[in-house]
mmCIF file of C-alpha atoms and ligand atoms in Angstrom:
data_model
loop_
_atom_site.group_PDB
_atom_site.id
_atom_site.type_symbol
_atom_site.label_atom_id
_atom_site.label_comp_id
_atom_site.label_asym_id
_atom_site.label_seq_id
_atom_site.Cartn_x
_atom_site.Cartn_y
_atom_site.Cartn_z
ATOM 1 C CA UNK Z 1 15.635 -17.319 -14.113
ATOM 2 C CA UNK Z 2 11.836 -17.879 -14.397
ATOM 3 C CA UNK Z 3 8.861 -16.783 -12.247
ATOM 4 C CA UNK Z 4 8.252 -14.040 -9.969
ATOM 5 C CA UNK Z 5 9.995 -13.440 -6.641
ATOM 6 C CA UNK Z 6 8.935 -10.994 -4.190
ATOM 7 C CA UNK Z 7 11.303 -9.841 -1.408
ATOM 8 C CA UNK Z 8 9.902 -7.944 1.551
ATOM 9 C CA UNK Z 9 8.212 -8.336 4.994
ATOM 10 C CA UNK Z 10 4.387 -8.823 4.932
ATOM 11 C CA UNK Z 11 3.804 -6.175 7.701
ATOM 12 C CA UNK Z 12 5.017 -3.399 5.281
ATOM 13 C CA UNK Z 13 2.234 -1.461 3.630
ATOM 14 C CA UNK Z 14 4.445 -0.944 0.475
ATOM 15 C CA UNK Z 15 4.938 -4.704 0.081
ATOM 16 C CA UNK Z 16 1.175 -5.281 0.773
ATOM 17 C CA UNK Z 17 0.432 -3.468 -2.432
ATOM 18 C CA UNK Z 18 2.496 -5.785 -4.307
ATOM 19 C CA UNK Z 19 1.199 -8.972 -2.537
ATOM 20 C CA UNK Z 20 -2.452 -7.618 -3.219
ATOM 21 C CA UNK Z 21 -1.605 -6.972 -6.999
ATOM 22 C CA UNK Z 22 0.048 -10.424 -7.426
ATOM 23 C CA UNK Z 23 -3.022 -12.019 -5.751
ATOM 24 C CA UNK Z 24 -5.558 -10.008 -7.638
ATOM 25 C CA UNK Z 25 -3.825 -11.160 -11.115
ATOM 26 C CA UNK Z 26 -3.728 -14.978 -9.536
ATOM 27 C CA UNK Z 27 0.047 -14.795 -10.186
ATOM 28 C CA UNK Z 28 2.321 -17.381 -8.820
ATOM 29 C CA UNK Z 29 5.494 -15.880 -7.006
ATOM 30 C CA UNK Z 30 7.965 -17.045 -4.489
ATOM 31 C CA UNK Z 31 8.167 -14.937 -1.403
ATOM 32 C CA UNK Z 32 11.282 -13.877 0.439
ATOM 33 C CA UNK Z 33 10.895 -12.320 3.868
ATOM 34 C CA UNK Z 34 13.225 -9.376 4.061
ATOM 35 C CA UNK Z 35 13.581 -6.049 5.991
ATOM 36 C CA UNK Z 36 12.524 -5.350 9.707
ATOM 37 C CA UNK Z 37 13.060 -8.322 11.952
ATOM 38 C CA UNK Z 38 14.106 -10.501 9.104
ATOM 39 C CA UNK Z 39 16.929 -8.014 8.084
ATOM 40 C CA UNK Z 40 18.878 -8.792 4.865
ATOM 41 C CA UNK Z 41 18.010 -5.625 2.840
ATOM 42 C CA UNK Z 42 21.511 -3.919 3.465
ATOM 43 C CA UNK Z 43 23.425 -7.192 2.211
ATOM 44 C CA UNK Z 44 25.621 -6.725 -0.875
ATOM 45 C CA UNK Z 45 23.319 -9.114 -2.827
ATOM 46 C CA UNK Z 46 20.105 -7.422 -1.953
ATOM 47 C CA UNK Z 47 21.569 -3.817 -2.661
ATOM 48 C CA UNK Z 48 22.733 -5.183 -6.141
ATOM 49 C CA UNK Z 49 18.823 -5.768 -6.562
ATOM 50 C CA UNK Z 50 17.668 -2.708 -4.964
ATOM 51 C CA UNK Z 51 20.187 0.098 -4.390
ATOM 52 C CA UNK Z 52 17.730 1.915 -2.143
ATOM 53 C CA UNK Z 53 17.853 -0.815 0.331
ATOM 54 C CA UNK Z 54 14.207 -0.978 1.101
ATOM 55 C CA UNK Z 55 11.417 -3.209 0.545
ATOM 56 C CA UNK Z 56 9.492 -4.247 -1.790
ATOM 57 C CA UNK Z 57 11.770 -5.519 -4.717
ATOM 58 C CA UNK Z 58 10.326 -7.813 -7.350
ATOM 59 C CA UNK Z 59 12.080 -10.040 -10.018
ATOM 60 C CA UNK Z 60 10.155 -11.459 -13.047
ATOM 61 C CA UNK Z 61 12.257 -13.453 -15.532
ATOM 62 C CA UNK Z 62 15.347 -11.391 -14.835
ATOM 63 C CA UNK Z 63 13.692 -8.122 -14.984
ATOM 64 C CA UNK Z 64 14.294 -6.316 -11.312
ATOM 65 C CA UNK Z 65 11.871 -3.622 -10.205
ATOM 66 C CA UNK Z 66 11.726 -1.732 -6.820
ATOM 67 C CA UNK Z 67 9.383 1.061 -5.694
ATOM 68 C CA UNK Z 68 6.077 -0.279 -4.878
ATOM 69 C CA UNK Z 69 3.913 1.685 -7.207
ATOM 70 C CA UNK Z 70 6.320 0.950 -10.248
ATOM 71 C CA UNK Z 71 6.163 -2.757 -9.395
ATOM 72 C CA UNK Z 72 2.178 -2.790 -9.205
ATOM 73 C CA UNK Z 73 2.019 -0.787 -12.436
ATOM 74 C CA UNK Z 74 4.318 -3.162 -13.994
ATOM 75 C CA UNK Z 75 2.402 -6.314 -13.009
ATOM 76 C CA UNK Z 76 -0.752 -4.439 -14.285
ATOM 77 C CA UNK Z 77 0.811 -3.559 -17.563
ATOM 78 C CA UNK Z 78 2.410 -6.872 -18.176
ATOM 79 C CA UNK Z 79 -0.271 -9.374 -16.944
ATOM 80 C CA UNK Z 80 -3.402 -7.497 -16.243
ATOM 81 C CA UNK Z 81 -4.766 -7.198 -19.792
ATOM 82 C CA UNK Z 82 -6.268 -3.902 -18.393
ATOM 83 C CA UNK Z 83 -7.456 -5.208 -15.259
ATOM 84 C CA UNK Z 84 -5.751 -3.028 -12.684
ATOM 85 C CA UNK Z 85 -4.081 -0.621 -15.056
ATOM 86 C CA UNK Z 86 -6.298 0.534 -17.862
ATOM 87 C CA UNK Z 87 -4.533 0.658 -21.259
ATOM 88 C CA UNK Z 88 -6.685 3.551 -22.640
ATOM 89 C CA UNK Z 89 -4.958 7.031 -21.736
ATOM 90 C CA UNK Z 90 -8.265 8.743 -20.816
ATOM 91 C CA UNK Z 91 -9.172 5.962 -18.301
ATOM 92 C CA UNK Z 92 -5.436 5.635 -17.217
ATOM 93 C CA UNK Z 93 -5.495 9.340 -16.274
ATOM 94 C CA UNK Z 94 -7.530 9.360 -13.079
ATOM 95 C CA UNK Z 95 -6.030 5.927 -11.986
ATOM 96 C CA UNK Z 96 -2.340 7.492 -12.163
ATOM 97 C CA UNK Z 97 -3.794 10.722 -10.595
ATOM 98 C CA UNK Z 98 -4.873 9.029 -7.340
ATOM 99 C CA UNK Z 99 -1.823 6.869 -7.344
ATOM 100 C CA UNK Z 100 0.445 9.746 -7.580
ATOM 101 C CA UNK Z 101 -1.630 11.480 -4.952
ATOM 102 C CA UNK Z 102 -1.197 8.631 -2.696
ATOM 103 C CA UNK Z 103 2.551 8.695 -3.258
ATOM 104 C CA UNK Z 104 2.869 12.244 -2.389
ATOM 105 C CA UNK Z 105 0.249 13.420 -0.013
ATOM 106 C CA UNK Z 106 -1.926 10.520 1.211
ATOM 107 C CA UNK Z 107 0.713 7.846 2.266
ATOM 108 C CA UNK Z 108 2.915 10.370 3.950
ATOM 109 C CA UNK Z 109 -0.164 11.655 5.975
ATOM 110 C CA UNK Z 110 -1.655 8.310 6.993
ATOM 111 C CA UNK Z 111 1.875 6.572 7.694
ATOM 112 C CA UNK Z 112 2.839 9.838 9.623
ATOM 113 C CA UNK Z 113 0.008 9.210 12.052
ATOM 114 C CA UNK Z 114 0.915 5.520 12.335
ATOM 115 C CA UNK Z 115 4.427 6.331 13.147
ATOM 116 C CA UNK Z 116 3.459 8.838 15.674
ATOM 117 C CA UNK Z 117 0.840 6.945 17.272
ATOM 118 C CA UNK Z 118 1.788 3.184 16.868
ATOM 119 C CA UNK Z 119 5.286 3.050 16.078
ATOM 120 C CA UNK Z 120 6.825 5.440 18.580
ATOM 121 C CA UNK Z 121 6.803 3.865 22.085
ATOM 122 C CA UNK Z 122 4.222 5.230 24.284
ATOM 123 C CA UNK Z 123 6.514 7.140 26.539
ATOM 124 C CA UNK Z 124 7.889 8.981 23.573
ATOM 125 C CA UNK Z 125 4.713 9.900 21.816
ATOM 126 C CA UNK Z 126 4.135 13.612 21.072
ATOM 127 C CA UNK Z 127 0.658 14.823 21.342
ATOM 128 C CA UNK Z 128 0.973 17.722 19.112
ATOM 129 C CA UNK Z 129 2.597 15.648 16.414
ATOM 130 C CA UNK Z 130 -0.283 13.001 16.678
ATOM 131 C CA UNK Z 131 -2.870 15.734 16.382
ATOM 132 C CA UNK Z 132 -1.070 17.246 13.269
ATOM 133 C CA UNK Z 133 -0.709 13.986 11.550
ATOM 134 C CA UNK Z 134 -4.221 12.890 12.407
ATOM 135 C CA UNK Z 135 -5.635 16.235 11.004
ATOM 136 C CA UNK Z 136 -3.681 15.562 7.646
ATOM 137 C CA UNK Z 137 -4.893 11.987 7.357
ATOM 138 C CA UNK Z 138 -8.353 13.232 7.981
ATOM 139 C CA UNK Z 139 -7.987 15.824 5.369
ATOM 140 C CA UNK Z 140 -6.796 13.159 2.843
ATOM 141 C CA UNK Z 141 -9.913 10.931 3.819
ATOM 142 C CA UNK Z 142 -12.285 13.837 3.308
ATOM 143 C CA UNK Z 143 -11.063 13.989 -0.460
ATOM 144 C CA UNK Z 144 -11.506 10.174 -0.696
ATOM 145 C CA UNK Z 145 -14.891 10.357 0.668
ATOM 146 C CA UNK Z 146 -15.654 12.972 -1.982
ATOM 147 C CA UNK Z 147 -14.393 11.070 -4.696
ATOM 148 C CA UNK Z 148 -16.121 8.038 -3.772
ATOM 149 C CA UNK Z 149 -19.340 9.897 -3.783
ATOM 150 C CA UNK Z 150 -18.926 10.299 -7.598
ATOM 151 C CA UNK Z 151 -17.603 6.791 -8.454
ATOM 152 C CA UNK Z 152 -17.374 3.466 -6.771
ATOM 153 C CA UNK Z 153 -13.651 3.328 -6.959
ATOM 154 C CA UNK Z 154 -10.797 6.005 -7.035
ATOM 155 C CA UNK Z 155 -10.071 5.619 -10.727
ATOM 156 C CA UNK Z 156 -13.720 5.693 -11.644
ATOM 157 C CA UNK Z 157 -16.189 2.997 -12.400
ATOM 158 C CA UNK Z 158 -13.600 -0.005 -12.003
ATOM 159 C CA UNK Z 159 -11.372 -1.329 -9.766
ATOM 160 C CA UNK Z 160 -7.822 -0.698 -10.466
ATOM 161 C CA UNK Z 161 -4.203 -0.199 -8.969
ATOM 162 C CA UNK Z 162 -5.074 3.250 -7.355
ATOM 163 C CA UNK Z 163 -7.439 1.283 -4.922
ATOM 164 C CA UNK Z 164 -4.635 -0.896 -4.211
ATOM 165 C CA UNK Z 165 -1.940 1.658 -3.252
ATOM 166 C CA UNK Z 166 -4.548 3.799 -1.439
ATOM 167 C CA UNK Z 167 -6.662 0.946 0.076
ATOM 168 C CA UNK Z 168 -3.608 -0.520 1.993
ATOM 169 C CA UNK Z 169 -4.334 2.095 4.648
ATOM 170 C CA UNK Z 170 -7.691 0.781 5.510
ATOM 171 C CA UNK Z 171 -6.824 -1.841 7.938
ATOM 172 C CA UNK Z 172 -4.557 0.268 9.927
ATOM 173 C CA UNK Z 173 -6.773 3.527 9.737
ATOM 174 C CA UNK Z 174 -9.877 1.588 11.121
ATOM 175 C CA UNK Z 175 -8.013 -0.168 13.766
ATOM 176 C CA UNK Z 176 -6.059 2.950 14.984
ATOM 177 C CA UNK Z 177 -7.144 4.451 18.309
ATOM 178 C CA UNK Z 178 -8.169 7.869 16.945
ATOM 179 C CA UNK Z 179 -11.369 9.741 16.377
ATOM 180 C CA UNK Z 180 -12.335 9.209 12.769
ATOM 181 C CA UNK Z 181 -15.032 11.419 11.099
ATOM 182 C CA UNK Z 182 -18.078 9.517 9.750
ATOM 183 C CA UNK Z 183 -17.247 8.567 6.177
ATOM 184 C CA UNK Z 184 -20.004 6.483 4.532
ATOM 185 C CA UNK Z 185 -18.421 6.288 1.115
ATOM 186 C CA UNK Z 186 -15.013 5.243 2.432
ATOM 187 C CA UNK Z 187 -16.615 2.622 4.585
ATOM 188 C CA UNK Z 188 -18.679 1.281 1.446
ATOM 189 C CA UNK Z 189 -15.271 1.205 -0.351
ATOM 190 C CA UNK Z 190 -13.655 -0.572 2.263
ATOM 191 C CA UNK Z 191 -16.571 -3.090 2.510
ATOM 192 C CA UNK Z 192 -16.342 -3.617 -1.246
ATOM 193 C CA UNK Z 193 -12.608 -4.149 -1.047
ATOM 194 C CA UNK Z 194 -12.930 -6.575 1.792
ATOM 195 C CA UNK Z 195 -14.847 -8.815 -0.414
ATOM 196 C CA UNK Z 196 -11.944 -9.372 -2.441
ATOM 197 C CA UNK Z 197 -9.800 -12.526 -1.214
ATOM 198 C CA UNK Z 198 -6.417 -10.485 -2.326
ATOM 199 C CA UNK Z 199 -7.208 -7.677 -0.090
ATOM 200 C CA UNK Z 200 -7.953 -9.679 2.919
ATOM 201 C CA UNK Z 201 -4.809 -11.718 2.511
ATOM 202 C CA UNK Z 202 -2.690 -8.791 1.664
ATOM 203 C CA UNK Z 203 -3.902 -6.064 3.919
ATOM 204 C CA UNK Z 204 -5.825 -7.439 6.955
ATOM 205 C CA UNK Z 205 -2.397 -8.124 8.596
ATOM 206 C CA UNK Z 206 -2.193 -7.552 12.549
ATOM 207 C CA UNK Z 207 0.742 -5.254 13.433
ATOM 208 C CA UNK Z 208 1.382 -6.082 16.975
ATOM 209 C CA UNK Z 209 5.052 -6.651 15.854
ATOM 210 C CA UNK Z 210 5.281 -2.951 14.870
ATOM 211 C CA UNK Z 211 4.002 -1.430 18.033
ATOM 212 C CA UNK Z 212 6.315 1.089 19.905
ATOM 213 C CA UNK Z 213 9.141 -0.136 17.250
ATOM 214 C CA UNK Z 214 10.962 2.770 15.550
ATOM 215 C CA UNK Z 215 14.082 0.688 14.517
ATOM 216 C CA UNK Z 216 12.911 -0.153 10.767
HETATM 217 N N1 LIG S 1 8.949 4.484 -1.847
HETATM 218 C C1 LIG S 1 9.179 3.176 -1.401
HETATM 219 C C2 LIG S 1 9.172 2.995 -0.039
HETATM 220 C C3 LIG S 1 9.739 1.580 0.640
HETATM 221 C C4 LIG S 1 9.687 1.596 2.119
HETATM 222 O O1 LIG S 1 9.817 2.660 2.672
HETATM 223 N N2 LIG S 1 9.984 0.544 2.517
HETATM 224 C C5 LIG S 1 10.056 0.393 3.995
HETATM 225 C C6 LIG S 1 8.982 -0.595 4.642
HETATM 226 S S1 LIG S 1 7.257 0.097 4.485
HETATM 227 C C7 LIG S 1 11.327 -0.506 4.462
HETATM 228 O O2 LIG S 1 11.829 -1.009 3.641
HETATM 229 N N3 LIG S 1 11.783 -0.225 5.610
HETATM 230 C C8 LIG S 1 12.933 -0.940 6.094
HETATM 231 C C9 LIG S 1 12.739 -2.218 6.647
HETATM 232 O O3 LIG S 1 11.547 -2.584 6.626
HETATM 233 O O4 LIG S 1 13.702 -2.801 7.064
HETATM 234 C C10 LIG S 1 8.258 2.335 -2.019
HETATM 235 O O5 LIG S 1 6.960 2.674 -2.348
HETATM 236 O O6 LIG S 1 8.628 0.932 -2.360
#
């Protein structure tokens, strides 16, 4: 077994984190579309790799890793030379902090909005649920806005994997049909990330195939 293989559909925000990291680190990889309309994530072969049955999954020279944040951290630690995952504990701490906050607080908020507003068929949409999830997402973006008033990137002075796991929200957040508060620091961060080819390739992915689709 040699080289890197990534399983997952490119419309998944969790897969997008891994694509962005791979592209950022200029690592060659084989991509196998799995999940969503492609299916394949409940087969015995796939479950042997990832017993959680979700995407993404990554294999590198025999090592299999699932959970998007663990994958991105692995890539940074193995191949990044400190580039997306700082090696020094005091530099690493804020990066891990914003990453864990993304996993536990920020992503559930903005993805909740995406599900309520975009993935739920129009006839089934619940205005109260949309308003609640929008308020939660706005609260999170206010935290990010404040943070980006202190530093250009979430982890501090340098781009890191914290920007990757949180930044996959930006295409959807800015294209969803909702009232967003003015957030100049978030807008400037988005513009900075958009200068990166890896961001554009991984994240600026139209999601028409997800509209009104709750099946996966
Ligand atoms: N915590 C997991 C969540 C993975 C997850 O929820 N994946 C979704 C796509 S974003 C999935 O596999 N859904 C089933 C499908 O796409 O068929 C991670 O970060 O990797």
